[in-house]
XYZ file of C-alpha atoms in Angstrom:
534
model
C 90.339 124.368 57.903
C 93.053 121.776 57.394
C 94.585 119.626 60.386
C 97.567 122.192 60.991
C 95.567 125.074 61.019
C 93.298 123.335 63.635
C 96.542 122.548 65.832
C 97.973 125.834 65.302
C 94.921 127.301 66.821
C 94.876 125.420 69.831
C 96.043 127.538 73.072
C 96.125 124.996 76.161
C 96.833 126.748 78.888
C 96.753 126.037 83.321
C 95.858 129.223 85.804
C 97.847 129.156 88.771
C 98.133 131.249 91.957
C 98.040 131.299 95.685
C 94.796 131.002 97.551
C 92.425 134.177 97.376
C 94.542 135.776 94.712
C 91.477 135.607 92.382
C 92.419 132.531 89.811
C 88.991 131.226 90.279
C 87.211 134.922 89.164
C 89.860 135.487 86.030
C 88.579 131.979 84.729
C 84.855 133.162 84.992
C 85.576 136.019 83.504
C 87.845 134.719 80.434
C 84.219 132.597 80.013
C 82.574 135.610 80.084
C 84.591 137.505 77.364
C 84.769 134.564 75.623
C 81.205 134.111 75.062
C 80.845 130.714 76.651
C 78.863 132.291 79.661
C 76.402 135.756 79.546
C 76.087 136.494 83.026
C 79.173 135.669 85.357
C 78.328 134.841 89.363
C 80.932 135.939 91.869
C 82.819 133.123 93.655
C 81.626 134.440 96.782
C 77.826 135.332 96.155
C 76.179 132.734 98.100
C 72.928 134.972 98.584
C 72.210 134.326 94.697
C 72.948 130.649 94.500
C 75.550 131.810 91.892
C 79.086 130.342 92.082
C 82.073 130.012 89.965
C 81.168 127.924 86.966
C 84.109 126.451 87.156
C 83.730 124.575 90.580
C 80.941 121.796 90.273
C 81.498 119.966 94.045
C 79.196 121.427 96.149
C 82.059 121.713 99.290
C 83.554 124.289 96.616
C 80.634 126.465 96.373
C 80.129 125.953 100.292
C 83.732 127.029 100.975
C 84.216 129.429 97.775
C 87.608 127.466 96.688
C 88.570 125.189 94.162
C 89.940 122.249 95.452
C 89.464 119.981 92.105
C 91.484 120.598 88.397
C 88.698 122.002 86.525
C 88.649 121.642 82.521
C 87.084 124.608 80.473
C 86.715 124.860 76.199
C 85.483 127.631 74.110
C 86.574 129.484 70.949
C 87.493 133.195 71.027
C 88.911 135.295 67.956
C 89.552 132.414 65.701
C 91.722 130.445 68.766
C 90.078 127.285 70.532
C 90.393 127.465 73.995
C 91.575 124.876 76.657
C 91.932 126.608 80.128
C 92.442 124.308 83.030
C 91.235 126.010 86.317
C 93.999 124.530 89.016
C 93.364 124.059 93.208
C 94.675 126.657 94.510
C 94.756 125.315 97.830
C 98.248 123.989 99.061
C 96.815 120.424 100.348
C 96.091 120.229 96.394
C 99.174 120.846 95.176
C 99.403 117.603 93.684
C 96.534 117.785 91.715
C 97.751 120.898 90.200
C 101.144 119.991 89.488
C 99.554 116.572 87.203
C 97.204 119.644 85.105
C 100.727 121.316 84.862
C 102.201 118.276 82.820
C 98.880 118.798 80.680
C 99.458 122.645 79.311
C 101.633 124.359 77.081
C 101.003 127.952 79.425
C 100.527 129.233 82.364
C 98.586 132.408 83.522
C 100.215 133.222 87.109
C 97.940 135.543 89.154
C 99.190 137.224 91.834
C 97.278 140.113 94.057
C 98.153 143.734 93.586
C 98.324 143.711 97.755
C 100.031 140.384 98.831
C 102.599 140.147 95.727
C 104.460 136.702 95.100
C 103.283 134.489 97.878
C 103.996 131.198 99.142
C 101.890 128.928 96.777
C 102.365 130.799 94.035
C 106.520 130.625 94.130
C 105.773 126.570 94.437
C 103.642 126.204 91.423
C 105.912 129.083 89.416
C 109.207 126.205 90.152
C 107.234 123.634 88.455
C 106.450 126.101 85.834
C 109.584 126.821 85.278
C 111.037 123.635 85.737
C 109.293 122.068 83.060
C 110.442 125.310 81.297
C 106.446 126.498 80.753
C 105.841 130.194 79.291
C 104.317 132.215 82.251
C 102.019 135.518 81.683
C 101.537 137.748 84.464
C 98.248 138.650 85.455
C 98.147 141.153 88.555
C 94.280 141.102 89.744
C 92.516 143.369 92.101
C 93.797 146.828 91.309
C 90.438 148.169 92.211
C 92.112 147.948 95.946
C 95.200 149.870 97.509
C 98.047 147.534 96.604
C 102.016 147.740 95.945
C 103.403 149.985 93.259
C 104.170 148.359 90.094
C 107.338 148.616 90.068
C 107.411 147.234 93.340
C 105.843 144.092 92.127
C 108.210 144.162 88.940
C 111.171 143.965 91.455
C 109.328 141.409 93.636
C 108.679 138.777 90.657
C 112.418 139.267 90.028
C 113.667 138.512 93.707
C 111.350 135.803 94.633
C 110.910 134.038 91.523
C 114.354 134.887 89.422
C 112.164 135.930 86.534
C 112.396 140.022 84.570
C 109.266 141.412 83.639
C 107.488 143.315 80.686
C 104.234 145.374 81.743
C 102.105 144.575 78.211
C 100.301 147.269 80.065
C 100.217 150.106 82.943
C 97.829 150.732 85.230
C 96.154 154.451 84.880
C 95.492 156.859 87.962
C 95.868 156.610 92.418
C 96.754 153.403 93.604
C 93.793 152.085 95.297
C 91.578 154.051 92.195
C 92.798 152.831 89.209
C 90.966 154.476 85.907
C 91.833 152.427 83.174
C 95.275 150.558 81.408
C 97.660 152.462 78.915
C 98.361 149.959 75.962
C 102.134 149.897 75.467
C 102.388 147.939 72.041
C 99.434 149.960 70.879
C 100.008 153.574 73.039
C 96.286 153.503 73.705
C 94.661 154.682 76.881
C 91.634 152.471 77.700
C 89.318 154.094 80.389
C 86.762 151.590 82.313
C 83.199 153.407 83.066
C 81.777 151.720 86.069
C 78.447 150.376 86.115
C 76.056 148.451 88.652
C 76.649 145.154 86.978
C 79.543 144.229 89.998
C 81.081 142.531 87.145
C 78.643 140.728 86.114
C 78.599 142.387 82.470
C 81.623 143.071 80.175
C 82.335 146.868 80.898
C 82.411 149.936 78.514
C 85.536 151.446 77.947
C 86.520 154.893 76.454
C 89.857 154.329 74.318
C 91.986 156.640 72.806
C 95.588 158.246 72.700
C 97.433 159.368 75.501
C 96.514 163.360 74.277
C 93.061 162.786 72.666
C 90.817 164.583 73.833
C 88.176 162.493 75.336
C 90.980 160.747 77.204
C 92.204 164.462 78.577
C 88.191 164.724 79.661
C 88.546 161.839 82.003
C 91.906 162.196 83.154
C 93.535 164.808 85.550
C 96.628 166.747 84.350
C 98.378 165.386 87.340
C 97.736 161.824 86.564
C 98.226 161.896 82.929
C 102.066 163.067 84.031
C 102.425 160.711 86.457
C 101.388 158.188 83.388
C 103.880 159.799 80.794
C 106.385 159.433 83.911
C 106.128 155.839 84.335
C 106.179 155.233 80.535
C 109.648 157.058 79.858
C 110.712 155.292 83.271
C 109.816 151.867 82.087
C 111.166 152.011 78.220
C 114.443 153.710 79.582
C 115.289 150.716 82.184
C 112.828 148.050 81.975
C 113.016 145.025 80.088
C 111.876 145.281 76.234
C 109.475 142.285 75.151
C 111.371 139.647 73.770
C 109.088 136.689 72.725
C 111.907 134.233 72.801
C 112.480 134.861 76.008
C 108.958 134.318 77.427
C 109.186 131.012 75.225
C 112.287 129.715 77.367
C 111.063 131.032 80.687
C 113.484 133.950 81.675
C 110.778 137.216 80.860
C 107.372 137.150 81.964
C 104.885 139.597 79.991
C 102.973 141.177 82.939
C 98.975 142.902 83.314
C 97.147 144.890 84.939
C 93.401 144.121 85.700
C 90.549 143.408 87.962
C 88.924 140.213 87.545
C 86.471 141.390 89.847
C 85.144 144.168 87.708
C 86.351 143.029 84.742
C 88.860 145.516 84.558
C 91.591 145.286 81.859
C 90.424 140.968 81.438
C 89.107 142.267 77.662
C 92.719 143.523 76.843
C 94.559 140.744 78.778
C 92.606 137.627 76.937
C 93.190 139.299 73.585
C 97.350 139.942 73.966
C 97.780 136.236 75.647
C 95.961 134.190 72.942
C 98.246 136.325 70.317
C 101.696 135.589 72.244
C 100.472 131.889 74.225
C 102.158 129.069 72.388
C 100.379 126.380 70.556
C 101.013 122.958 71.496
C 104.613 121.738 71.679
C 106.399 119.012 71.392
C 106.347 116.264 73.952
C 109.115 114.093 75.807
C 108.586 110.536 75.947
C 111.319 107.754 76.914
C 111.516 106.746 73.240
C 112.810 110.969 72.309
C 110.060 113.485 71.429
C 106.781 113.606 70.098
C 105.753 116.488 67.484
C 102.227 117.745 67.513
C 101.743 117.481 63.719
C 102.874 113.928 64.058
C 100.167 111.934 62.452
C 100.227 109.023 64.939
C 97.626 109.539 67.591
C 99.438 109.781 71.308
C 98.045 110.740 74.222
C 98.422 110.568 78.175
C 95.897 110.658 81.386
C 96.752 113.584 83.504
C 93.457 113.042 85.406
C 90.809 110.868 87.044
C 87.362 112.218 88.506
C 84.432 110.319 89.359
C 81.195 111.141 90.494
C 81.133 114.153 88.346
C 77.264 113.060 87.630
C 76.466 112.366 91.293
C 73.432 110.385 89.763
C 75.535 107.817 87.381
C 78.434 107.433 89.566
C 80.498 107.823 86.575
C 84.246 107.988 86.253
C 86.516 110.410 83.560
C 89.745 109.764 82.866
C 90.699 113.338 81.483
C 93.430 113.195 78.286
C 95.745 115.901 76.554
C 96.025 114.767 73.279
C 100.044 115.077 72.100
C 99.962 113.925 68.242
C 97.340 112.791 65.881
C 94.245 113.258 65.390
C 91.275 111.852 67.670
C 88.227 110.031 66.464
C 85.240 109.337 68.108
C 85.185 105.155 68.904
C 88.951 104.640 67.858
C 90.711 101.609 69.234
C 94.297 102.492 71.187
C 96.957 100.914 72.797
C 97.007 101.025 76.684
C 100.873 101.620 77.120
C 100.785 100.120 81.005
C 98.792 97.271 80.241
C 99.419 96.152 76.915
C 95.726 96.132 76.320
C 94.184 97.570 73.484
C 90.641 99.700 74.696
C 88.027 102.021 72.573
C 87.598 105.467 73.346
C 84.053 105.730 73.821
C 81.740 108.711 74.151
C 84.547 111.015 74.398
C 83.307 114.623 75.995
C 84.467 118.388 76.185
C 83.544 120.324 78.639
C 82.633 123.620 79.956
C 82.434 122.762 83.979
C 79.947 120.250 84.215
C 78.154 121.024 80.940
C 79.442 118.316 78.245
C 78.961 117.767 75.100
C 80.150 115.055 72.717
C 82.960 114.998 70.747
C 83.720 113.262 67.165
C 86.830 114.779 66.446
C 89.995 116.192 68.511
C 93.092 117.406 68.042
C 96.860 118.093 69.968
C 96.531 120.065 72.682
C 92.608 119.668 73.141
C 91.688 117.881 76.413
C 88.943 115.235 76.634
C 87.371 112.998 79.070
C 86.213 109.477 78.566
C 84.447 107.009 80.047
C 86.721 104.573 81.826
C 85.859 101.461 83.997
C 89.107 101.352 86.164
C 91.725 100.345 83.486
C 93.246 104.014 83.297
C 95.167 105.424 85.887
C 96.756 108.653 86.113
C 99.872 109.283 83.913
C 99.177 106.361 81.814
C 100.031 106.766 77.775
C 97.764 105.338 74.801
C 98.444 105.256 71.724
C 98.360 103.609 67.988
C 99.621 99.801 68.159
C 102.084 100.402 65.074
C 103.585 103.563 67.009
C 104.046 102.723 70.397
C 105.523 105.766 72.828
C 105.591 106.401 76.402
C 105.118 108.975 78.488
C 107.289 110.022 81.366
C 106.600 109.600 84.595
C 104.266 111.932 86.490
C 106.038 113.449 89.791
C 104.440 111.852 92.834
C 103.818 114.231 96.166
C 105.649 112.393 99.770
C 102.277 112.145 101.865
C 103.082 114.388 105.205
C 100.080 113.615 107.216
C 98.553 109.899 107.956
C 95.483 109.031 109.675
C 92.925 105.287 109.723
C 89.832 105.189 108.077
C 87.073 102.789 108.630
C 83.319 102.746 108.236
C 80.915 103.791 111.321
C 78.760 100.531 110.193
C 80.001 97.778 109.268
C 76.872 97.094 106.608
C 78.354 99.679 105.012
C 81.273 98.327 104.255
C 80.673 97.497 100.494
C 80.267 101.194 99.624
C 83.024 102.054 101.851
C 85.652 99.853 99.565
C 84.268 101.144 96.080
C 84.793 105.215 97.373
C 87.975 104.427 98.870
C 88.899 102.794 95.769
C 88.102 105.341 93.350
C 89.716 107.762 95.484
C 92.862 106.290 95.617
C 92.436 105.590 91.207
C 92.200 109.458 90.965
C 95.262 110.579 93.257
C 93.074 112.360 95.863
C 94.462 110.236 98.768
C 97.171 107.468 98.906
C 96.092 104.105 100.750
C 98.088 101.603 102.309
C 96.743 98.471 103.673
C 97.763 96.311 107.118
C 97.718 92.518 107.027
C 95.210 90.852 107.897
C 93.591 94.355 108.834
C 90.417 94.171 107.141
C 87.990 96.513 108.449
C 89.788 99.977 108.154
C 92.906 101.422 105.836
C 95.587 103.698 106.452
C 95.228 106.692 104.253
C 97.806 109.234 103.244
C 97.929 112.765 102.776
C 99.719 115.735 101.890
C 97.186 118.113 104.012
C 94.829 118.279 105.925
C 91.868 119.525 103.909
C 92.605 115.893 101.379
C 90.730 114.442 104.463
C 88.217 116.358 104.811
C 87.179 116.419 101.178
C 87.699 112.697 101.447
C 84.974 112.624 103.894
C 82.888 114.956 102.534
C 82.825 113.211 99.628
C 82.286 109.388 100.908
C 79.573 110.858 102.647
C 77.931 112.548 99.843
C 78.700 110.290 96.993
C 78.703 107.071 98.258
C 76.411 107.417 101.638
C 78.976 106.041 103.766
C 79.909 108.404 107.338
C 83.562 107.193 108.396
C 85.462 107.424 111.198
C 89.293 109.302 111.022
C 91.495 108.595 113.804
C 94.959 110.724 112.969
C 98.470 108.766 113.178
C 101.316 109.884 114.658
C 103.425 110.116 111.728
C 104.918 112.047 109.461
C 107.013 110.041 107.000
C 106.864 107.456 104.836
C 109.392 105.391 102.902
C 109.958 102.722 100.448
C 112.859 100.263 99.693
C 114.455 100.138 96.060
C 115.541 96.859 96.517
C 113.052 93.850 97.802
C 113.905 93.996 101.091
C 111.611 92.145 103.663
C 110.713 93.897 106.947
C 112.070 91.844 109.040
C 115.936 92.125 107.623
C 115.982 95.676 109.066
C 117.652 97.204 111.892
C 115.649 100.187 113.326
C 111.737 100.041 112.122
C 110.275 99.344 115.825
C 109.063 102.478 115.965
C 107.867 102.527 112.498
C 104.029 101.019 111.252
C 104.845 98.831 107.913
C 102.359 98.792 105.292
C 101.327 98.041 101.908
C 100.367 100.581 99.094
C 98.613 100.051 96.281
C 101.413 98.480 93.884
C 101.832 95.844 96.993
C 104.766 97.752 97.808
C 105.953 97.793 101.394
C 106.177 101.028 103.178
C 107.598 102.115 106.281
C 105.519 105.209 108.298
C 107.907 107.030 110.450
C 106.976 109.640 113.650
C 109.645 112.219 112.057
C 112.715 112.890 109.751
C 114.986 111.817 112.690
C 113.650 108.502 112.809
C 113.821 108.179 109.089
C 117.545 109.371 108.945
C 118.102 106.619 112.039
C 116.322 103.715 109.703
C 119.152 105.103 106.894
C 122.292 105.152 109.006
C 121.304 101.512 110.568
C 120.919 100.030 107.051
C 123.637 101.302 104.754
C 123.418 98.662 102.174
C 119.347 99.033 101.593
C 118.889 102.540 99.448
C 115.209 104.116 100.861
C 113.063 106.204 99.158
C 110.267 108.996 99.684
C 107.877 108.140 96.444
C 107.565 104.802 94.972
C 111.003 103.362 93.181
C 108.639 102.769 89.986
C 108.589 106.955 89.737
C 111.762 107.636 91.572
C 114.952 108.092 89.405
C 116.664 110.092 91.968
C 115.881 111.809 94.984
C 117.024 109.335 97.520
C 117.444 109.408 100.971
């Protein structure tokens, strides 16, 4: 297979939705289909020790959620498949908006009940934003839920996005038999087993007046089907692919991730209409994928991923070029030039080594604190950069210190690494050395942050919360003491030596503002901040 062919192939895609909706299950079950797992564990089946293979910390399988990006390969029907499995907890929003800037897709779940919720409009903005093709997967249609068109009208008044059902559901709402095939006019009946959806399921197919679809379908249903088909292709939206590429039609499923209803049918149609990697902005223009200079950027930091090695990934989406096992790049940031060294793919925490990579393939390699998230390397000869990653104001602020002090050497390395991989931000005091002020943008970044000090670097800590709720930063060099109006602000250092000012509330920050007109103030750092002043 020649380079191209091997780019062309590539389908990098994110899943995104709000919490519960069932992102988590769909991965497991895309696995499944694809081959990469045989037996797929519910998210929530504790009694069996079986959990989503795509969360690895152990406070996911406690609490059934994924609060970490998750990175997931495997080939299916010729394509080679990059899924990244995204938080979908709102205190990780940042997290998922970084694996956003890594895909050229996005699968938005949404539940059959609930409809476009909260989260889910949040992540679709960035989507759009960064003008992402979005496919429509609405799960759980084994339960009582809104009508499709319902939903149809919903994604178009919350989100500002038209429609295409790929498919329609078949039967009662709340007993769903099966999916009608639009493109192909094929009915496709699920037979329920005892697997619980552990299994792929057997389907009876045919057309919409075959006989062994008549045998288990009611007349009354089948016209309720023919209904809703000469309903949607008189005043729905017909699929237009160019459309889904610029972000203004959405192609939309039906399915059960659960059960495994309609995922078979779903996988299939989205690897033939996902894109394959695109071209890439950097400040010096764009960035094609067949470009033979290698480029790449870090979307991603994770340590402790082997709890017994202490080890650190810096997780990469290859742009241009083609990767090599041991290759010497250019780190952008620091000038430096570093090798890429036992490079790994993964399939949760199961990893295997890689020799060669191409656009749109994400790998992880070992990294001893040079990389930091958003970072660009690249060939020496062809130097590029990558824009900026968008940076999350914290909301919530609290001070962290050991409970021993003989402790304290393990305390500084986890609240180091921490900070390196964007889970919290930290901000020191002078001449404060025993505790830091950490940063947050809710309230569950904490307690993973515990959690995980505890567990992965044996250190219990104390959290005492702050009573603010803002923070700013300067764009000019402006010393603390030439301001009017920070007494009842707490001025501190982040990470870049930057000084930043924590305010109780807006009010206070708009009071800072008014009282010194000629200093510009900021919510993220001015090294990421092009606009978006205050």
């Amino acid at each position: 297979m020649t380079d191209l062919e091997e780019i062309k192939r590539r389908r990098t895609f994110a899943i995104i939705s709000h919490p519960d909706a069932g992102k988590t299950t769909l991965t497991e079950k895309l696995l499944l289909y694809g081959g990469a797992i045989h037996l797929a564990g519910s998210v929530k089946a504790r009694k069996t020790s079986r959990y989503a293979v795509s969360d690895w910390m152990e406070i996911e399988k406690q609490r059934g959620i994924s609060v970490t990006s998750s990175v997931l390969q495997f080939d299916y029907n010729g394509c080679r498949i990059n899924i990244l499995d995204t938080p979908g907890h709102a205190d990780f929003s940042e997290d998922t908006y970084r694996t956003l800037m890594a895909v050229d897709s996005a699968v938005m779940v949404i539940d059959v009940a609930k409809g476009v919720e909260a989260q889910t409009k949040k992540l679709f903005k960035v989507c759009s934003d960064r003008g992402i093709p979005i496919f429509t997967f609405v799960n759980k249609i084994d339960h009582f839920g809104k009508n499709p068109f319902d939903l149809m009208a919903d994604i178009e008044e919350v989100l500002g996005i038209r429609s295409c059902p790929m498919n329609w559901p078949i039967g009662i709402n709340g007993s769903y038999t099966g999916i009608y095939d639009r493109e192909n006019e094929m009915c496709h009946i699920f037979i329920k087993d005892n697997a619980h959806g552990t299994k792929k399921l057997n389907v009876i197919s045919g057309k919409i007046d075959d006989e062994n679809i008549k045998a288990n379908i009611s007349e009354e249903i089948l016209q309720s089907l023919k209904d809703d088909l000469e309903l949607l292709d008189e005043a729905g939206d017909p699929f237009d692919l160019e459309k889904v590429k610029n972000g203004t039609l959405t192609p939309m499923f039906f399915g059960s991730a659960m059960t495994n209803f309609g995922v078979q049918p779903f996988l299939e149609k989205f690897l033939e209409l996902a894109p394959s990697p695109q071209e890439r902005t950097v400040s010096e223009g764009k960035v094609l994928p067949t470009s033979p200079e290698f480029s790449a950027f870090v979307f991603k930091i994770q340590a402790n991923m082997d709890p017994k090695h202490h080890d650190r990934i810096a997780f990469i989406r290859i742009c241009s070029g083609i990767f090599e096992k041991g290759v010497s790049v250019l780190h952008r940031q620091s000038g430096k030039m570093i090798r890429l060294s036992q490079p790994q793919q993964f399939l949760a925490t199961e990893r295997t080594t890689v020799e060669k990579a191409y656009p749109g393939d994400i790998i992880g390699i070992f990294d001893t604190g040079e990389l930091g998230v958003g970072d660009t390397i690249c060939e020496k000869k062809h130097p590029v950069t990558f824009i900026d990653f968008p940076v999350f104001p914290p909301e919530l602020f609290a001070r962290i210190s050991p409970s021993s002090s003989m402790k304290r050497k393990q305390f500084l390395r986890g609240i180091s690494q921490l900070a390196q991989e964007g889970a919290i931000q930290v901000y020191t005091q002078p001449y404060v050395m025993e505790s830091f002020i950490i940063g947050a943008v809710g309230q569950l970044q904490f307690e993973v942050m515990k959690y995980r000090l505890e567990n992965e670097y044996s250190v219990t800590v104390n959290i005492e919360p702050l009573p603010y709720t803002v923070a700013r930063w300067t764009l000019q060099d402006v010393k603390p003491e030439e301001l009017t109006g920070i007494d009842n602000a707490m001025v501190v250092r982040d990470r870049k030596e930057k000084t930043v000012y924590l305010l109780p509330n807006e009010w206070q920050a708009g009071w800072l503002v008014q009282r010194n007109p000629e200093v510009t103030f900021l919510d993220t750092p001015p090294r990421l901040v092009t606009e978006n002043t205050k």
